[in-house]
Short mmCIF file of C-alpha atoms in Angstrom, two decimals:
data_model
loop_
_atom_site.label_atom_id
_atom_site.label_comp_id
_atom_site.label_asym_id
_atom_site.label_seq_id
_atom_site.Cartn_x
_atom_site.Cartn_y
_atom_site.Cartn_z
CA UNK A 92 152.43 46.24 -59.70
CA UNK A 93 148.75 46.97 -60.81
CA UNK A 94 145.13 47.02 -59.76
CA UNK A 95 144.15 42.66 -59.31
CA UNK A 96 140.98 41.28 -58.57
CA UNK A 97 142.99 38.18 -58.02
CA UNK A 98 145.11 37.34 -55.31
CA UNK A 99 148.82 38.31 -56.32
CA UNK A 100 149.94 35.68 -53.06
CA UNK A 101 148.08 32.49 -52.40
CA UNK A 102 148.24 30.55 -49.22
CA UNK A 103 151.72 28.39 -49.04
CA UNK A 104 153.54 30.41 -51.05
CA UNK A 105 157.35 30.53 -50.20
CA UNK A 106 159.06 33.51 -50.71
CA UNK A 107 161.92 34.18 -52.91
CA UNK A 108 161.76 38.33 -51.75
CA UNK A 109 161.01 40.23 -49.23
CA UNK A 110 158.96 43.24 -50.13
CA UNK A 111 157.85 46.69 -48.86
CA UNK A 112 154.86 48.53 -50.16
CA UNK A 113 156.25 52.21 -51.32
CA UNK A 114 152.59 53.30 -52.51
CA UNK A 115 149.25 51.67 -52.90
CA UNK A 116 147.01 49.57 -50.90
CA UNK A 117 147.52 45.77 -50.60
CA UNK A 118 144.62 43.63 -48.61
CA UNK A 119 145.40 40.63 -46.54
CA UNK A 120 143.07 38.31 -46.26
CA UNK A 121 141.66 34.51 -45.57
CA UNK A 122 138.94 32.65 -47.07
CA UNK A 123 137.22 30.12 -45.15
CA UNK A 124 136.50 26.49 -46.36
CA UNK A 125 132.71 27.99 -47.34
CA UNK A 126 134.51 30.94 -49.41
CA UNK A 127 133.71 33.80 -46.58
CA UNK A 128 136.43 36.01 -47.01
CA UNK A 129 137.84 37.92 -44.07
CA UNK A 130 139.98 40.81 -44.38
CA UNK A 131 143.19 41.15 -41.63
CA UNK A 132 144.34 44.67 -42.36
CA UNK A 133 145.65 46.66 -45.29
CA UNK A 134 148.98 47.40 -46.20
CA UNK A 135 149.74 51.19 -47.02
CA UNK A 136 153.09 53.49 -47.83
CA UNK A 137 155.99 52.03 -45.77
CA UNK A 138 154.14 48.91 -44.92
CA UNK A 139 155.17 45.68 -45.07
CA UNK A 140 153.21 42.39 -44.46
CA UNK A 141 153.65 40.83 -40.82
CA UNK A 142 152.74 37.69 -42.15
CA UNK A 143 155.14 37.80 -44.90
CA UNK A 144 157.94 38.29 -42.48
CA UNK A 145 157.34 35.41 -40.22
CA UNK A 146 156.76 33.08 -43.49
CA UNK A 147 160.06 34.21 -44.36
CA UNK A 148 161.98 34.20 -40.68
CA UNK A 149 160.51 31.25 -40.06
CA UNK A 150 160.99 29.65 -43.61
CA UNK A 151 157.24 28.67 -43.96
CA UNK A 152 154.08 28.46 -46.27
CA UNK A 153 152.55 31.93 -46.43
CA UNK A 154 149.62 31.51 -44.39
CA UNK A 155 146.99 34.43 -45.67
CA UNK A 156 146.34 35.95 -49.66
CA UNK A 157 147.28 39.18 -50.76
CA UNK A 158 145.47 41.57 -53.32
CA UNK A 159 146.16 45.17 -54.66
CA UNK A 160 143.11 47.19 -53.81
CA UNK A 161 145.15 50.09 -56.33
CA UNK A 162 148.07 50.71 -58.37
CA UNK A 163 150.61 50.05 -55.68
CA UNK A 164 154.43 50.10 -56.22
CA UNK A 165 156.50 48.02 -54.40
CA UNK A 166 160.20 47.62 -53.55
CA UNK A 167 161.08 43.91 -53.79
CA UNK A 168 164.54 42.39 -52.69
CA UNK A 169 165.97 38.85 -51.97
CA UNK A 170 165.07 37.13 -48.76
CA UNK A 171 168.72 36.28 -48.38
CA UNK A 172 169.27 40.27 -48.35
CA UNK A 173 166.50 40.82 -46.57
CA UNK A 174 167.92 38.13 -43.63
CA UNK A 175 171.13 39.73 -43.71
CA UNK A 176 169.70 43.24 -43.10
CA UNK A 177 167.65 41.85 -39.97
CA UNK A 178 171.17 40.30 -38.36
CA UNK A 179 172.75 43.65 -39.22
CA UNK A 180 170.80 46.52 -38.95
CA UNK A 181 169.13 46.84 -35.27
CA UNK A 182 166.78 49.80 -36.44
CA UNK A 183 165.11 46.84 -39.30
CA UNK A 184 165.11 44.48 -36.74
CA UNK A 185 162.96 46.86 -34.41
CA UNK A 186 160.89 48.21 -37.39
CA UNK A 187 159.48 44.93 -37.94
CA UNK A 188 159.07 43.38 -34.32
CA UNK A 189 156.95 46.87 -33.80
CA UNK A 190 154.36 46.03 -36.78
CA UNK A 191 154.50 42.72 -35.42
CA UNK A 192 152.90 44.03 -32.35
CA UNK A 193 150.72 46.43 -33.81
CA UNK A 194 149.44 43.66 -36.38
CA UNK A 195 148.74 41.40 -33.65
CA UNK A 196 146.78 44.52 -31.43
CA UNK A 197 144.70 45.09 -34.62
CA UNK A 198 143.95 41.18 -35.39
CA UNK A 199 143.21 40.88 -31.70
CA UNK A 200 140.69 43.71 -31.86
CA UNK A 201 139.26 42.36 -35.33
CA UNK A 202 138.72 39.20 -33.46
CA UNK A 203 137.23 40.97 -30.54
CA UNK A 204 134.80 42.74 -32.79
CA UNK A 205 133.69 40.26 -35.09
CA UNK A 206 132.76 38.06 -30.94
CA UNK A 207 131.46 40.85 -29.30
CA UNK A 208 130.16 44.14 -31.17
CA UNK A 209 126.71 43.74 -32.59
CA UNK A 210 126.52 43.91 -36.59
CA UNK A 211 124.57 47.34 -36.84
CA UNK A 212 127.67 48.61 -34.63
CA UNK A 213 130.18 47.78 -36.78
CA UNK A 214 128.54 48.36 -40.10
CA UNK A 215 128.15 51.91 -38.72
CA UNK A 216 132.20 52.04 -37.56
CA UNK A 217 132.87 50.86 -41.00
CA UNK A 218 130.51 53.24 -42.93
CA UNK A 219 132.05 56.24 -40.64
CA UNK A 220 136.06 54.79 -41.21
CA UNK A 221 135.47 54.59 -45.00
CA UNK A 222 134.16 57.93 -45.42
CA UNK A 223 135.46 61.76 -44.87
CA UNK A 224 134.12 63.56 -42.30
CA UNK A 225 134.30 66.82 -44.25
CA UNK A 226 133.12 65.78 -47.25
CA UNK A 227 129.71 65.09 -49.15
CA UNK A 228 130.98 62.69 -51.37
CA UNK A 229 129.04 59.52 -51.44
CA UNK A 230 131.10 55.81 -50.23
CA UNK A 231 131.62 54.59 -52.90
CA UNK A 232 131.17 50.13 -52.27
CA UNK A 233 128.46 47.81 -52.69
CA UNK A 234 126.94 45.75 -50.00
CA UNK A 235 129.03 42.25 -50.89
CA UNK A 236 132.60 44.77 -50.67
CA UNK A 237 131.29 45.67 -47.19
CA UNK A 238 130.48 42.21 -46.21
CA UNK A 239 133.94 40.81 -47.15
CA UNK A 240 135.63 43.55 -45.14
CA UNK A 241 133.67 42.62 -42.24
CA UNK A 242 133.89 38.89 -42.77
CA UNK A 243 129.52 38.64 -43.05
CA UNK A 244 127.02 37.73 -45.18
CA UNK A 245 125.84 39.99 -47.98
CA UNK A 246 122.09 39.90 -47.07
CA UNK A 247 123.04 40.54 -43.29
CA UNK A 248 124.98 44.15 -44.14
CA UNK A 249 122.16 44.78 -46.69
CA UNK A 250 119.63 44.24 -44.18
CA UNK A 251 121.25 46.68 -41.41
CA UNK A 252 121.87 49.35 -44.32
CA UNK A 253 118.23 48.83 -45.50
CA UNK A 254 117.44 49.98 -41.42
CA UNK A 255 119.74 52.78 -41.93
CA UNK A 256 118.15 54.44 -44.94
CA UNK A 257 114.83 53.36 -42.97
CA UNK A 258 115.54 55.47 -40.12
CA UNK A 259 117.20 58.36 -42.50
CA UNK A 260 120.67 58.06 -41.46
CA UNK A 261 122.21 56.84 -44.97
CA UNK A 262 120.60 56.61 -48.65
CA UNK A 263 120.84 53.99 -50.82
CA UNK A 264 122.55 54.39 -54.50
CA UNK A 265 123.34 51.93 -57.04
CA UNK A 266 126.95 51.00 -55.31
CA UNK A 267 126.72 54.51 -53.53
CA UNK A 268 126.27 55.07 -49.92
CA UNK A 269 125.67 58.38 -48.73
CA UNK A 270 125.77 59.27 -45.11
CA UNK A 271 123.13 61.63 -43.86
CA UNK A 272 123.02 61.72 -40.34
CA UNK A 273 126.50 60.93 -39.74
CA UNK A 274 126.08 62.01 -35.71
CA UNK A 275 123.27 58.97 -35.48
CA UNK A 276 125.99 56.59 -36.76
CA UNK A 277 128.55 57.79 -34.56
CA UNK A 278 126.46 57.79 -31.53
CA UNK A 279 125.61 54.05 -32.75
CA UNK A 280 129.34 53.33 -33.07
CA UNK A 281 129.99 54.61 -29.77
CA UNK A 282 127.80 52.36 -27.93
CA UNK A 283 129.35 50.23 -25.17
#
C-alpha cells in the first residue's frame, strides 16, 4: 500500500481482513462534526490497529479512519483466519490484549493532555517528539499538520510558534521549523 492523503478506512467499515502493518506509518484518527481532526496514535512495524481488532471481535462498524502517512506494507489475512488464530494461539491472544492496554494508556493520556496541559506545553512536547535531538535538521510540517496532530486550531499553534520564534527558541521557514533553543522548550515541556 502507498502514500494517501485520503483515508484508506472510513468510519463503519466492516472488515473482511485482519491486517498487521510490516513497515510504514498508518494514522488513526476522528473528525469531529465541525471537520477538527484528532489524531489517536500511529501505527508503526509490527503494529496493528486496536480499534480494528475490537471492530472485528466484536463484529462492528469501524469506529475511527485510517491514513498512510508513508509507503507502508502490510500483511493482510481473512478475519475468519485471523479469529481462528486468537482461539488457538495464546501468545496472539496476549499480543493483542497488551496493545489493547497500551492503546487505551496512550488515548487516556491524549485525553488528559488535550483537558489539562496548556497549548504552549504541548506544542513544545510535540515540536521536541517530532524532531532529533542530535540533529540540525529543520521539522519539516506546517502549522495546519501540527494542529491536526494536536486536535487545535491552525491560528492557535501559529500563534504559540509565532511566541516561540519571538522569544528565539524556534525560527520560522516556509513549512520548516527549526529548533534553536531546544533546552527552553524542554524546560517548557517539563512544566508541572
Amino acid at each position: 500500500m502507498t502514500l494517501s492523503t485520503q483515508p484508506v478506512l472510513e468510519e463503519g467499515h466492516i472488515f473482511e481482513h485482519a491486517t498487521f502493518v510490516l513497515r510504514g506509518s498508518v494514522r488513526i484518527y476522528k473528525i469531529s462534526p465541525t471537520g477538527k481532526e484528532l489524531t489517536l496514535y500511529r501505527l508503526k512495524s509490527g503494529e496493528v490497529c486496536v480499534i480494528m481488532m475490537a471492530s472485528i471481535l466484536g463484529e462492528t462498524g469501524y469506529e475511527a479512519l485510517a491514513e498512510t502517512e508513508e509507503e507502508t506494507e502490510l500483511l493482510v489475512f481473512p478475519v475468519a483466519l485471523f479469529k481462528y488464530w486468537m482461539e488457538t494461539y495464546k501468545e496472539l491472544n496476549q499480543f493483542i490484549y497488551r496493545l489493547f492496554i497500551k492503546r487505551m494508556i496512550s488515548v487516556t493520556n491524549l485525553i488528559e493532555d488535550i483537558t489539562f496541559l496548556p497549548m504552549d506545553r504541548r506544542v513544545a512536547e510535540l515540536l521536541l517528539r517530532k524532531t532529533n535531538t542530535n540533529s540540525e535538521a529543520p521539522l519539516y510540517a506546517t502549522h495546519e499538520v501540527l494542529s491536526l496532530e494536536l486536535g487545535t486550531a491552525r491560528e492557535v499553534v501559529s500563534r504559540i510558534l509565532k511566541e516561540f520564534e519571538r522569544l528565539g527558541w524556534i525560527k520560522l521557514g516556509r513549512g520548516k521549523i527549526y529548533l534553536l533553543q531546544r533546552s527552553e522548550l524542554e524546560q517548557l515541556a517539563q512544566v508541572k
